[in-house]
């Protein structure tokens, strides 16, 4: 029961840290003004256009596609496989399981392999491509190691050493409804969950901030209409009224 | 010159092997105290520069969302690593956009993030040392702020923004760049980058009017400070005297002449360029932009049109309304400002210009998209107008036009190598090497399609190309102004003989 308590507490802490950390960062990004119009042109001239541009960027990695087809392929496969895997995991947190979660279950089961393959390919680039090797730091390797660890331990449980999934689900639901249940003391599961905990703690203080960051990137989220509409940041507006400013 | 004098042309997109540190020593002359102080920056490196630099970085992080998001967001995916012309031309890994950003990012991480404070080794955070500052000074002056990297980055991380911030920090600790800061001083004092005073400007343009008349038999005016004119033309000062820029100016004048437009240049705002963008100073950029507003108000014009200049058009199109607006005192029927290409293209579409394409038959043209026009601005009403309109004009005035390789034009265009405040002799090596991707693409169409000339719409591009093309085995006269082509093709109505006589006599009488 000690193990279950430790993990329960850690999950609460990690969730709180993740939520508060992300909220803090997002608030910071949102609050910081963008003094000038700097969309990378050609850029959409309407707000709808910007939403579409952002959608293409987030859903298809449009810019990455323009840049490098291999990186795009590995990156896209990894991210979308991960998305499927995460969605599939909702089945452990819902009772009854939502029907659409059931629907993706067959795909989600195999997505783990695609996720792992994508990660390994991305990691290989960090060794094989001289330029990428040069820019890779210890944290970049560790991050990949962490994700590979999560994917691999997950696949282990799914296909090699099954864990007591019913008990695990009881534990997860217990966390949500504050009705704690024992966590199966299964080494692979403990490893899997520990790595996920680390990921949750690392997320708001690492490069994983690219996930919320992309939505705040002025070169991607600004409308190209500077002639039509005067764009002015509050600190810049203050300069307008200074003695030597305005006229 | 050094051993880069003759440069073999690469096969297109050959990515160089890494050559760490080759360009470490390439850095521009440091601004003299007088140049620094004229802009309100400390004259020389202040004693507590580390502290000041970090303080300034903190301030910029508060003021610029781009900087904040870009500092956090890079995942080191490597997508940008082979996109910078300075990396392609030198192989120096610190010229890879992400590595250039990291020069600032490692300091950001060290002083502004949890992980960098407590686990610096892990996340590549570093203390701000003299070596780091030297790297900043070298490598942030090997970025032309062309934004090519931002096109390919999955988060749109724009290294230009980071270079600008770094230069702003360096200015504030007393380590500014001579070229940019000296020029800005001239703009504040005299009104243009060249330091050409009003009288000299008027004389130069009068001479030019005579030259045009000698050549065409038509009196085409280039008015200066003409109150009550409809249009204020703001053009880079290079247009007033340097080749091939001046042929472009003649082109604008002929277009205005044939359109019957009333226009003027201003001696107070006789400069389209705004080098304050290069040093990342919002305040300086605002001061320079406000000269144009003041000139427009003093002269009582109805519209503002910009001549051929890349970064000037970015500042004008994207920033001027912010910096010096609102321009509600101008005629709301026209966008503020307009590009001369928008103006000319509009006239061509309305059939208001008499053009004889065959006048350009001795040339086969290609077009160099200037980076700041391509990726930092627009022309016309639809995205990409900045690519279509100049090409449409060229095709309307020339019979022979061929584009360069698709990956090297439009949004993927390569910088000329001299942008972003690098157009100075003390940076000749990086300028020459950085031009190699563009030169390679040009060579290809020269060989394969018989291209004889390349047209550009940027004063920096034109100057840079005229200077470095010979190094790549292409004559310096092969770079032309876009409006030079218009000038060649435009057929002016020659007034009957006696009228010309009368006017000339009158001139003599009043002279
Ligand atoms: S902005 Fe241009 S010059 Fe600067 S790093 Fe990016 S590609 Fe290179
Ligand atoms: S493309 Fe963007 S995210 Fe990728 S390494 Fe370059 S700057 Fe970083």
XYZ file of C-alpha atoms and ligand atoms in Angstrom:
774
model
C 0.000 0.000 0.000
C 3.016 2.268 0.553
C 3.842 2.012 -3.152
C 0.278 2.883 -4.106
C 0.310 5.869 -1.787
C 3.617 7.146 -3.143
C 2.387 6.882 -6.701
C -0.959 8.410 -5.913
C 0.704 11.396 -4.258
C 3.223 11.718 -7.070
C 0.486 11.688 -9.672
C -1.357 14.456 -7.901
C 1.846 16.464 -7.618
C 2.816 15.862 -11.213
C -0.612 16.806 -12.482
C -0.626 19.952 -10.402
C 2.887 20.866 -11.559
C 2.010 20.190 -15.176
C -1.183 22.206 -15.080
C 0.172 25.103 -13.063
C 3.468 25.145 -14.961
C 1.781 25.150 -18.347
C -0.785 27.706 -17.271
C 2.023 29.947 -16.031
C 3.939 29.658 -19.289
C 0.871 30.110 -21.446
C -0.099 33.166 -19.477
C 3.399 34.538 -19.910
C 3.298 33.953 -23.677
C -0.153 35.449 -23.969
C 0.688 38.457 -21.824
C 3.965 39.325 -23.542
C 3.147 41.780 -26.322
C 4.283 41.362 -29.914
C 5.371 44.899 -30.807
C 5.509 44.460 -34.575
C 3.786 42.541 -37.339
C 6.176 39.778 -38.252
C 4.241 36.959 -39.923
C 6.488 35.010 -42.247
C 4.992 35.939 -45.587
C 3.204 34.982 -47.735
C 0.795 34.929 -44.816
C -2.984 34.799 -44.561
C -4.734 38.148 -44.768
C -7.675 37.109 -42.583
C -8.125 35.587 -39.142
C -9.749 32.519 -40.702
C -6.708 32.146 -42.881
C -4.495 32.204 -39.816
C -6.574 29.489 -38.159
C -6.153 27.362 -41.265
C -2.427 28.041 -41.397
C -2.086 27.025 -37.772
C -4.165 23.934 -38.379
C -1.951 22.859 -41.281
C 1.084 23.492 -39.128
C -0.166 21.515 -36.142
C -1.925 18.720 -38.003
C 0.427 18.220 -40.926
C 3.680 19.938 -39.873
C 3.545 21.988 -43.059
C 6.795 23.887 -42.528
C 8.719 20.801 -41.563
C 7.416 19.134 -44.698
C 8.893 21.950 -46.764
C 12.173 21.530 -44.987
C 13.101 17.901 -44.821
C 10.958 14.949 -45.855
C 12.650 12.392 -43.583
C 12.480 14.498 -40.453
C 8.905 15.274 -41.338
C 8.016 11.615 -41.776
C 9.629 10.464 -38.532
C 8.354 13.434 -36.580
C 4.832 13.184 -37.896
C 4.586 9.446 -37.375
C 5.889 9.792 -33.828
C 3.538 12.606 -32.863
C 0.395 11.126 -34.319
C 1.110 7.653 -33.107
C 1.611 9.170 -29.680
C -1.668 11.016 -29.962
C -3.460 7.765 -30.752
C -1.712 6.021 -27.895
C -2.645 8.747 -25.451
C -6.255 8.723 -26.581
C -6.318 4.978 -26.312
C -5.167 5.308 -22.710
C -8.376 7.143 -21.897
C -9.937 3.714 -21.536
C -8.084 3.393 -18.235
C -9.589 6.577 -16.918
C -13.219 6.270 -17.997
C -15.987 3.973 -16.886
C -17.868 3.144 -19.007
C -15.295 3.622 -21.752
C -16.369 6.274 -24.220
C -17.449 4.715 -27.458
C -14.997 6.634 -29.653
C -12.177 5.474 -27.425
C -13.286 1.931 -28.114
C -13.373 2.767 -31.781
C -9.709 3.743 -31.936
C -8.580 0.871 -29.721
C -7.551 -1.422 -32.601
C -5.384 1.319 -34.144
C -4.106 2.568 -30.826
C -2.805 -0.863 -29.976
C -0.389 -0.830 -32.902
C 0.338 2.871 -32.784
C 2.772 2.130 -29.971
C 5.067 0.481 -32.499
C 4.851 3.401 -34.886
C 5.606 5.769 -32.024
C 8.644 3.778 -31.027
C 9.859 3.501 -34.617
C 9.466 7.246 -35.147
C 11.366 7.991 -31.958
C 14.200 5.648 -32.817
C 14.490 7.139 -36.290
C 14.580 10.640 -34.847
C 17.190 9.527 -32.370
C 19.268 7.932 -35.099
C 19.413 11.299 -36.876
C 21.026 12.762 -33.780
C 23.913 10.374 -34.289
C 24.054 9.971 -38.037
C 23.519 13.455 -39.428
C 26.554 15.576 -38.641
C 24.597 18.829 -38.389
C 21.975 17.360 -36.084
C 24.671 15.727 -33.980
C 26.290 19.118 -33.522
C 23.135 20.768 -32.197
C 22.047 17.881 -29.951
C 22.732 18.339 -26.257
C 22.454 15.891 -23.366
C 18.886 16.966 -22.670
C 17.880 16.191 -26.253
C 19.144 12.645 -25.916
C 17.632 12.218 -22.469
C 14.271 13.380 -23.712
C 14.297 10.776 -26.456
C 15.477 8.161 -23.985
C 12.568 9.009 -21.734
C 10.005 8.737 -24.508
C 11.530 5.557 -25.869
C 11.411 4.150 -22.351
C 7.750 5.007 -22.001
C 6.835 3.535 -25.365
C 8.930 0.405 -24.907
C 7.681 -0.364 -21.398
C 4.120 0.194 -22.573
C 4.557 -2.199 -25.455
C 6.152 -4.727 -23.112
C 3.008 -4.748 -21.000
C 0.734 -4.926 -23.961
C 2.518 -7.744 -25.764
C 4.997 -9.506 -23.476
C 4.428 -9.353 -19.724
C 0.818 -8.383 -19.190
C -0.005 -6.469 -16.110
C -3.202 -6.666 -14.083
C -5.076 -4.178 -16.185
C -8.270 -4.383 -14.154
C -6.425 -3.453 -10.967
C -4.567 -0.697 -12.773
C -7.813 0.775 -14.005
C -9.212 0.661 -10.472
C -6.106 2.542 -9.311
C -6.512 5.173 -12.039
C -10.214 5.682 -11.383
C -9.452 5.805 -7.677
C -7.114 8.709 -8.303
C -9.824 10.613 -10.109
C -12.584 9.934 -7.585
C -10.366 10.163 -4.475
C -11.087 6.583 -3.614
C -7.572 5.141 -3.616
C -7.064 1.583 -4.746
C -3.880 -0.527 -4.702
C -1.480 -0.269 -7.637
C -0.261 -3.635 -8.999
C 3.398 -3.972 -7.918
C 4.561 -4.997 -11.322
C 8.106 -3.832 -12.207
C 7.397 -2.956 -15.850
C 4.301 -1.031 -14.865
C 6.193 0.805 -12.136
C 8.883 1.718 -14.648
C 6.283 2.873 -17.170
C 4.476 5.032 -14.645
C 7.694 6.460 -13.197
C 8.836 7.588 -16.632
C 5.444 9.162 -17.306
C 5.730 11.008 -14.003
C 9.144 12.339 -14.992
C 7.721 13.461 -18.323
C 4.925 15.316 -16.586
C 7.386 17.116 -14.333
C 9.745 17.942 -17.161
C 7.113 19.175 -19.595
C 6.624 22.766 -18.379
C 10.340 23.426 -17.886
C 11.790 22.006 -21.085
C 11.686 22.192 -24.828
C 8.389 20.326 -24.658
C 7.022 23.845 -24.363
C 7.058 23.808 -28.144
C 3.587 22.292 -27.869
C 1.870 25.388 -26.457
C 4.545 27.671 -27.929
C 3.639 27.019 -31.550
C 0.269 28.694 -31.072
C 1.965 31.844 -29.856
C 4.599 32.104 -32.563
C 4.096 35.556 -34.124
C 5.577 34.455 -37.427
C 2.750 31.942 -37.723
C -0.217 33.377 -35.842
C -0.351 36.943 -37.118
C -2.671 38.209 -39.824
C -0.903 39.967 -42.669
C -2.821 43.269 -42.565
C -0.446 45.937 -41.251
C -1.503 48.553 -43.795
C -5.186 48.102 -43.076
C -5.050 47.898 -39.311
C -2.645 49.687 -37.010
C -0.989 47.195 -34.725
C 0.313 48.677 -31.486
C 1.727 47.067 -28.364
C 0.977 48.831 -25.081
C 4.624 49.643 -24.304
C 5.071 50.956 -27.843
C 1.937 53.081 -27.586
C 3.505 54.773 -24.589
C 6.356 55.987 -26.832
C 3.840 57.749 -29.073
C 3.022 60.266 -26.387
C 6.595 61.006 -25.387
C 7.823 64.537 -26.123
C 10.111 63.441 -28.950
C 7.842 60.640 -30.094
C 4.592 61.427 -31.926
C 5.165 64.319 -34.224
C 41.881 39.953 -50.983
C 42.126 36.628 -49.208
C 41.905 33.151 -50.683
C 38.170 33.337 -51.277
C 38.800 35.416 -54.361
C 37.833 32.754 -56.817
C 35.011 30.604 -55.680
C 34.005 27.468 -57.502
C 30.301 27.203 -58.057
C 28.726 24.435 -56.020
C 26.342 21.921 -57.330
C 23.009 23.222 -56.172
C 22.257 22.456 -52.528
C 25.420 20.684 -51.733
C 25.473 20.803 -47.949
C 28.966 21.480 -46.657
C 30.810 19.446 -44.067
C 31.027 21.136 -40.712
C 34.041 23.333 -40.320
C 33.861 24.585 -36.725
C 35.177 28.041 -36.066
C 36.207 28.981 -39.634
C 34.271 32.222 -39.470
C 34.957 32.996 -35.822
C 37.250 35.873 -36.671
C 34.857 37.456 -39.138
C 33.381 40.392 -37.292
C 32.651 43.952 -38.315
C 34.367 47.102 -37.083
C 33.101 48.193 -33.701
C 31.279 51.527 -33.594
C 33.319 54.471 -32.344
C 32.114 56.221 -29.181
C 30.812 59.153 -31.227
C 28.624 56.865 -33.365
C 27.359 55.054 -30.325
C 26.575 58.128 -28.305
C 24.757 59.829 -31.178
C 22.169 57.069 -30.857
C 22.076 57.180 -27.082
C 24.154 54.021 -26.569
C 27.206 53.843 -24.289
C 30.384 54.821 -26.137
C 32.332 51.703 -25.308
C 31.968 48.416 -23.496
C 30.697 49.278 -20.038
C 32.427 47.815 -16.974
C 29.472 45.811 -15.729
C 28.545 44.620 -19.215
C 27.513 41.106 -18.134
C 25.018 42.462 -15.689
C 23.747 45.041 -18.176
C 23.432 42.487 -20.969
C 21.394 40.118 -18.826
C 19.247 42.957 -17.637
C 18.592 44.024 -21.229
C 17.797 40.457 -22.254
C 15.294 40.306 -19.420
C 13.732 43.534 -20.605
C 13.471 42.313 -24.201
C 11.868 39.069 -23.034
C 9.165 41.164 -21.409
C 8.693 43.269 -24.517
C 8.749 40.684 -27.271
C 6.585 37.623 -27.414
C 8.590 36.363 -30.377
C 11.805 36.351 -28.380
C 10.213 34.634 -25.413
C 8.484 31.925 -27.422
C 11.499 31.352 -29.677
C 13.859 31.019 -26.733
C 11.730 28.229 -25.265
C 10.329 26.537 -28.328
C 13.233 25.065 -30.274
C 13.306 21.258 -30.171
C 16.631 20.923 -32.013
C 14.944 19.111 -34.861
C 17.568 20.320 -37.290
C 15.112 21.363 -39.991
C 16.758 24.769 -40.269
C 20.360 23.580 -40.187
C 20.898 23.567 -43.941
C 18.763 26.593 -44.778
C 21.070 29.516 -44.114
C 23.151 30.820 -46.999
C 25.945 31.710 -44.593
C 26.131 28.136 -43.396
C 25.930 26.790 -46.945
C 28.683 29.169 -47.970
C 31.031 28.626 -45.031
C 30.312 25.308 -43.324
C 30.749 27.023 -39.976
C 28.263 25.207 -37.727
C 27.547 28.395 -35.774
C 26.008 29.719 -38.956
C 23.318 27.067 -38.771
C 20.258 29.049 -37.645
C 19.603 26.902 -34.576
C 23.229 27.144 -33.492
C 23.151 30.910 -33.989
C 20.042 31.073 -31.800
C 21.732 28.864 -29.219
C 24.395 31.520 -28.691
C 21.692 33.604 -27.055
C 19.558 30.709 -25.857
C 22.313 29.280 -23.666
C 22.480 32.588 -21.828
C 18.698 32.772 -21.598
C 18.622 29.293 -20.126
C 21.389 30.028 -17.645
C 19.834 33.148 -16.200
C 16.126 32.820 -16.871
C 15.120 29.166 -16.636
C 14.911 26.623 -13.848
C 16.725 23.902 -15.744
C 19.548 26.226 -16.796
C 20.045 27.535 -13.280
C 20.251 24.122 -11.671
C 21.296 21.764 -14.468
C 23.276 23.981 -16.846
C 25.331 21.152 -18.393
C 22.252 19.140 -19.181
C 20.506 21.825 -21.204
C 23.572 23.563 -22.623
C 23.265 26.645 -20.453
C 26.388 28.787 -20.110
C 27.631 31.793 -18.224
C 27.946 35.014 -20.165
C 31.697 35.258 -20.672
C 33.929 37.350 -22.900
C 34.159 34.404 -25.312
C 30.395 34.266 -25.582
C 30.267 37.988 -26.251
C 32.912 37.607 -28.969
C 30.868 34.833 -30.542
C 27.802 37.043 -30.389
C 29.610 39.860 -32.086
C 30.924 37.603 -34.835
C 27.954 35.377 -35.529
C 25.100 37.787 -34.988
C 26.823 39.867 -37.650
C 26.844 36.866 -39.949
C 23.062 36.811 -40.092
C 21.372 38.974 -42.691
C 18.016 38.612 -40.923
C 16.633 37.183 -44.139
C 14.108 34.895 -42.384
C 14.755 31.959 -44.670
C 15.171 29.721 -41.647
C 11.794 30.797 -40.268
C 10.010 29.421 -43.336
C 11.224 25.900 -42.616
C 11.065 25.831 -38.819
C 8.022 23.910 -37.593
C 7.453 26.660 -34.999
C 8.337 29.538 -37.267
C 11.332 30.410 -35.111
C 12.785 33.474 -36.773
C 16.507 33.806 -36.212
C 16.261 37.378 -37.482
C 14.344 38.300 -34.333
C 17.066 36.741 -32.237
C 19.889 38.464 -34.110
C 18.085 41.762 -33.737
C 17.686 41.220 -29.998
C 21.339 40.267 -29.645
C 22.472 43.368 -31.519
C 20.188 45.512 -29.402
C 21.769 44.037 -26.285
C 25.270 44.640 -27.636
C 24.428 48.256 -28.489
C 23.245 48.764 -24.938
C 26.443 47.486 -23.388
C 28.580 49.600 -25.702
C 29.514 47.125 -28.417
C 27.667 48.363 -31.484
C 28.499 47.873 -35.120
C 30.184 50.786 -36.862
C 28.480 50.431 -40.233
C 24.866 50.521 -39.054
C 25.277 52.997 -36.239
C 27.325 55.474 -38.228
C 24.716 55.395 -40.995
C 21.844 55.911 -38.573
C 23.644 58.960 -37.245
C 23.712 60.379 -40.784
C 20.008 59.778 -41.262
C 19.190 61.637 -38.066
C 21.483 64.524 -38.982
C 21.081 64.863 -42.708
C 18.185 62.705 -43.808
C 19.792 59.845 -45.705
C 22.307 57.032 -45.355
C 24.811 58.707 -47.622
C 24.826 62.007 -45.826
C 23.805 63.741 -49.050
C 22.618 67.247 -48.071
C 19.634 69.016 -49.629
C 21.628 71.155 -52.021
C 23.666 68.275 -53.369
C 20.512 66.235 -53.773
C 18.789 68.962 -55.768
C 21.831 69.416 -58.003
C 22.186 65.695 -58.571
C 18.580 65.330 -59.592
C 18.709 68.374 -61.856
C 21.681 66.829 -63.629
C 19.750 63.631 -63.941
C 16.788 65.430 -65.479
C 19.151 66.850 -68.088
C 20.610 63.427 -68.791
C 17.141 62.003 -69.358
C 16.247 64.865 -71.630
C 19.448 64.446 -73.618
C 18.735 60.798 -74.078
C 15.007 60.843 -74.752
C 14.283 64.351 -75.883
C 11.593 64.578 -73.245
C 11.667 66.699 -70.158
C 10.996 64.198 -67.400
C 10.995 65.873 -64.028
C 12.362 64.620 -60.720
C 10.942 67.167 -58.306
C 12.422 67.756 -54.846
C 10.505 69.212 -51.897
C 7.578 70.216 -54.074
C 4.806 71.274 -51.719
C 1.332 70.174 -52.631
C 2.476 67.278 -54.810
C 0.153 64.269 -54.700
C 2.773 61.606 -54.177
C 5.796 61.490 -51.909
C 8.382 59.088 -53.285
C 10.666 57.645 -50.644
C 13.496 55.718 -52.169
C 16.889 54.400 -51.043
C 19.492 57.127 -51.428
C 21.608 54.833 -53.590
C 18.987 55.477 -56.277
C 20.221 59.063 -56.524
C 23.618 58.279 -57.931
C 24.857 54.663 -57.992
C 24.623 52.186 -60.878
C 22.356 50.335 -61.542
C 20.112 51.983 -58.932
C 19.877 55.290 -60.737
C 18.451 53.622 -63.840
C 15.640 52.445 -61.615
C 15.006 55.992 -60.442
C 14.844 57.107 -64.071
C 12.284 54.346 -64.544
C 10.080 55.613 -61.698
C 10.343 59.156 -63.063
C 9.267 58.039 -66.537
C 6.342 56.086 -65.092
C 5.178 59.110 -63.092
C 5.697 61.290 -66.141
C 3.623 59.132 -68.420
C 0.915 58.738 -65.786
C 0.799 62.505 -65.521
C 1.271 62.201 -61.771
C 2.298 65.009 -59.497
C 5.063 63.720 -57.264
C 8.112 64.713 -55.303
C 10.991 63.417 -53.278
C 11.786 64.981 -49.939
C 15.248 66.033 -48.867
C 14.243 65.668 -45.216
C 13.194 62.042 -45.740
C 15.516 61.272 -48.625
C 16.037 57.731 -47.477
C 13.812 54.685 -47.633
C 16.295 52.499 -45.779
C 15.809 52.102 -42.063
C 18.915 50.471 -40.646
C 17.409 50.611 -37.178
C 15.666 47.359 -38.045
C 19.052 45.687 -38.399
C 20.143 46.728 -34.929
C 16.783 45.682 -33.497
C 15.995 49.074 -32.031
C 12.313 49.878 -32.002
C 13.013 53.402 -30.775
C 15.533 54.158 -33.523
C 13.313 52.605 -36.133
C 10.469 54.804 -34.969
C 12.577 57.965 -35.174
C 13.608 57.200 -38.746
C 10.058 56.291 -39.772
C 8.737 59.502 -38.257
C 10.896 61.517 -40.638
C 8.776 60.138 -43.449
C 5.569 61.018 -41.664
C 6.820 64.525 -41.070
C 7.917 64.953 -44.681
C 4.507 63.781 -45.894
C 2.765 66.235 -43.593
C 5.052 69.157 -44.395
C 4.713 68.635 -48.128
C 0.987 68.028 -47.874
C 1.024 64.935 -50.087
C -1.861 62.511 -50.509
C 0.028 59.251 -50.849
C 3.415 57.715 -50.076
C 5.176 55.414 -52.505
C 8.374 53.523 -51.803
C 11.097 52.861 -54.345
C 12.986 49.604 -54.810
C 14.471 48.591 -51.482
C 13.997 45.304 -49.664
C 14.290 45.900 -45.940
C 12.893 49.410 -46.435
C 9.772 47.866 -47.880
C 9.492 45.503 -44.948
C 9.728 48.400 -42.519
C 7.365 50.482 -44.641
C 4.782 47.809 -45.325
C 4.840 45.892 -42.060
C 5.977 48.416 -39.477
C 5.436 52.002 -40.597
C 1.787 52.169 -39.622
C 2.763 50.894 -36.192
C 5.817 53.104 -35.799
C 4.618 56.388 -37.211
C 0.908 55.940 -37.872
C -1.918 56.470 -38.117
C -1.658 57.964 -41.573
C -5.203 59.218 -41.592
C -4.100 62.536 -43.099
C -3.417 60.813 -46.421
C -5.920 59.894 -49.126
C -7.743 56.784 -47.829
C -8.277 55.580 -51.395
C -4.715 54.226 -51.457
C -2.889 51.818 -49.179
C -0.208 53.474 -47.049
C 2.423 53.042 -48.157
C 2.464 51.675 -51.690
C 5.329 50.010 -53.477
C 6.457 51.476 -56.767
C 5.833 48.046 -58.289
C 2.210 48.144 -57.132
C 1.893 51.578 -58.701
C 3.495 50.620 -62.000
C 1.611 47.335 -62.249
C -1.656 49.135 -61.664
C -0.884 51.499 -64.551
C 0.125 48.624 -66.814
C -3.130 46.829 -66.072
C -5.095 49.977 -66.846
C -3.170 50.308 -70.078
C -1.835 53.706 -69.091
C 1.768 53.006 -70.089
C 3.031 52.764 -73.662
C 5.508 49.934 -73.656
C 7.793 48.507 -76.288
C 8.993 45.167 -75.025
C 11.495 44.760 -77.808
C 13.625 47.451 -76.197
C 14.746 44.751 -73.781
C 15.277 42.065 -76.399
C 19.032 42.141 -75.938
C 18.526 40.618 -72.499
C 17.178 37.423 -71.005
C 16.069 38.208 -67.485
C 15.734 36.365 -64.269
C 14.427 37.853 -61.020
C 15.968 37.814 -57.584
C 13.326 37.910 -54.841
C 14.762 40.064 -52.096
C 14.469 38.345 -48.757
C 12.703 41.133 -46.897
C 10.162 41.633 -49.650
C 9.590 37.908 -50.048
C 9.260 36.874 -46.406
C 8.526 40.081 -44.544
C 6.015 41.956 -46.651
C 3.445 41.807 -49.397
C 2.394 43.675 -52.524
C -1.140 43.867 -53.800
C -4.190 42.332 -52.167
C -3.370 38.654 -52.072
C -0.660 36.676 -50.289
C 2.262 36.171 -52.648
C 1.616 39.380 -54.561
C 5.199 40.282 -53.742
C 6.271 37.458 -56.077
C 3.675 37.875 -58.783
C 3.658 41.638 -59.286
C 7.379 42.140 -60.001
C 7.338 39.156 -62.340
C 4.217 40.442 -64.055
C 5.929 43.791 -64.644
C 9.039 42.146 -66.037
C 6.941 40.038 -68.377
C 5.057 43.132 -69.474
C 8.251 44.934 -70.422
C 10.521 42.076 -71.548
C 10.092 39.192 -73.943
C 12.602 36.891 -72.298
C 12.152 35.848 -68.712
C 13.273 32.691 -66.919
C 12.959 31.872 -63.221
C 15.775 30.341 -61.218
C 15.395 26.942 -59.496
C 12.101 26.753 -57.548
C 13.759 26.189 -54.160
C 15.768 29.387 -54.547
C 13.018 31.845 -55.387
C 9.855 33.259 -53.837
C 9.510 32.257 -50.189
C 12.593 30.069 -50.461
C 14.719 32.823 -51.952
C 18.325 33.128 -50.915
C 19.580 36.392 -49.524
C 22.107 38.233 -51.688
C 24.588 37.857 -48.845
C 24.792 41.546 -47.986
C 21.548 42.211 -46.134
C 20.903 42.911 -42.482
C 23.664 45.483 -42.049
C 26.396 43.361 -43.585
C 26.940 45.485 -46.678
C 30.267 46.790 -45.504
C 33.796 46.122 -46.717
C 34.923 44.825 -43.346
C 32.569 41.862 -43.872
C 33.603 41.111 -47.462
C 34.495 37.488 -46.776
C 31.150 36.495 -45.278
C 29.329 38.532 -47.925
C 31.123 36.706 -50.688
C 30.638 33.253 -49.213
C 27.039 33.935 -48.257
C 26.232 34.825 -51.846
C 27.197 31.398 -53.125
C 23.739 29.761 -53.056
C 22.245 32.631 -55.055
C 25.198 32.682 -57.411
C 24.917 28.952 -57.935
C 21.264 29.244 -58.882
C 22.051 32.151 -61.185
C 24.899 30.298 -62.870
C 22.543 27.451 -63.581
C 20.066 29.584 -65.529
C 22.915 31.400 -67.232
C 24.193 28.058 -68.507
C 20.909 26.305 -69.157
C 18.608 29.092 -70.279
C 20.917 31.764 -71.591
C 20.015 34.265 -68.894
C 22.033 37.436 -69.355
C 20.774 39.683 -66.559
C 19.227 39.464 -63.135
C 16.723 42.077 -62.002
C 16.308 43.056 -58.350
C 14.173 45.444 -56.334
C 16.525 46.160 -53.475
C 19.337 48.664 -53.114
C 21.336 46.334 -50.898
C 20.937 43.407 -53.302
C 22.007 45.552 -56.243
C 25.079 46.916 -54.486
C 26.039 43.512 -53.146
C 25.639 41.772 -56.499
C 27.513 44.438 -58.430
C 30.361 43.921 -55.987
C 30.537 40.139 -55.687
C 29.305 38.841 -59.036
C 32.729 39.261 -60.638
C 34.122 36.903 -57.988
C 31.750 34.311 -59.340
C 32.677 35.007 -62.929
C 29.651 37.133 -63.762
C 30.028 40.725 -64.902
C 29.009 43.430 -62.452
C 26.745 45.016 -65.078
C 24.557 41.916 -65.107
C 22.489 43.144 -62.193
C 19.735 45.552 -63.176
C 16.992 47.496 -61.464
C 13.507 46.305 -62.239
C 12.430 49.812 -63.160
C 15.426 50.071 -65.432
C 13.651 47.508 -67.594
C 10.481 49.575 -67.419
C 12.551 52.628 -68.308
C 13.943 50.900 -71.387
C 10.541 49.807 -72.604
C 8.503 52.886 -71.896
C 7.776 54.966 -75.013
C 7.506 58.625 -74.119
C 5.650 61.115 -76.273
C 8.316 63.354 -77.691
C 6.966 66.890 -77.883
C 7.209 68.698 -81.267
C 10.623 70.215 -81.952
C 9.861 73.892 -81.358
C 8.333 73.258 -77.958
C 11.509 71.604 -76.802
C 13.459 74.568 -78.088
C 11.240 76.994 -76.258
C 11.543 75.125 -72.994
C 15.270 74.847 -73.251
C 15.593 78.557 -73.891
C 13.395 79.295 -70.981
C 15.628 77.140 -68.813
C 18.677 79.006 -69.896
C 16.961 82.284 -69.211
C 16.029 81.364 -65.680
C 19.305 79.634 -64.861
S 17.707 34.848 -40.825
Fe 18.771 34.273 -42.735
S 20.895 34.809 -42.324
Fe 19.880 34.706 -40.333
S 20.160 32.610 -39.649
Fe 18.193 32.653 -40.719
S 18.732 32.036 -42.813
Fe 20.649 32.647 -41.827
S 13.908 24.230 -37.301
Fe 13.172 25.405 -35.505
S 12.866 23.861 -33.914
Fe 14.086 22.894 -35.510
S 16.199 23.191 -34.848
Fe 15.711 24.903 -36.192
S 14.977 26.525 -34.852
Fe 14.940 24.621 -33.670
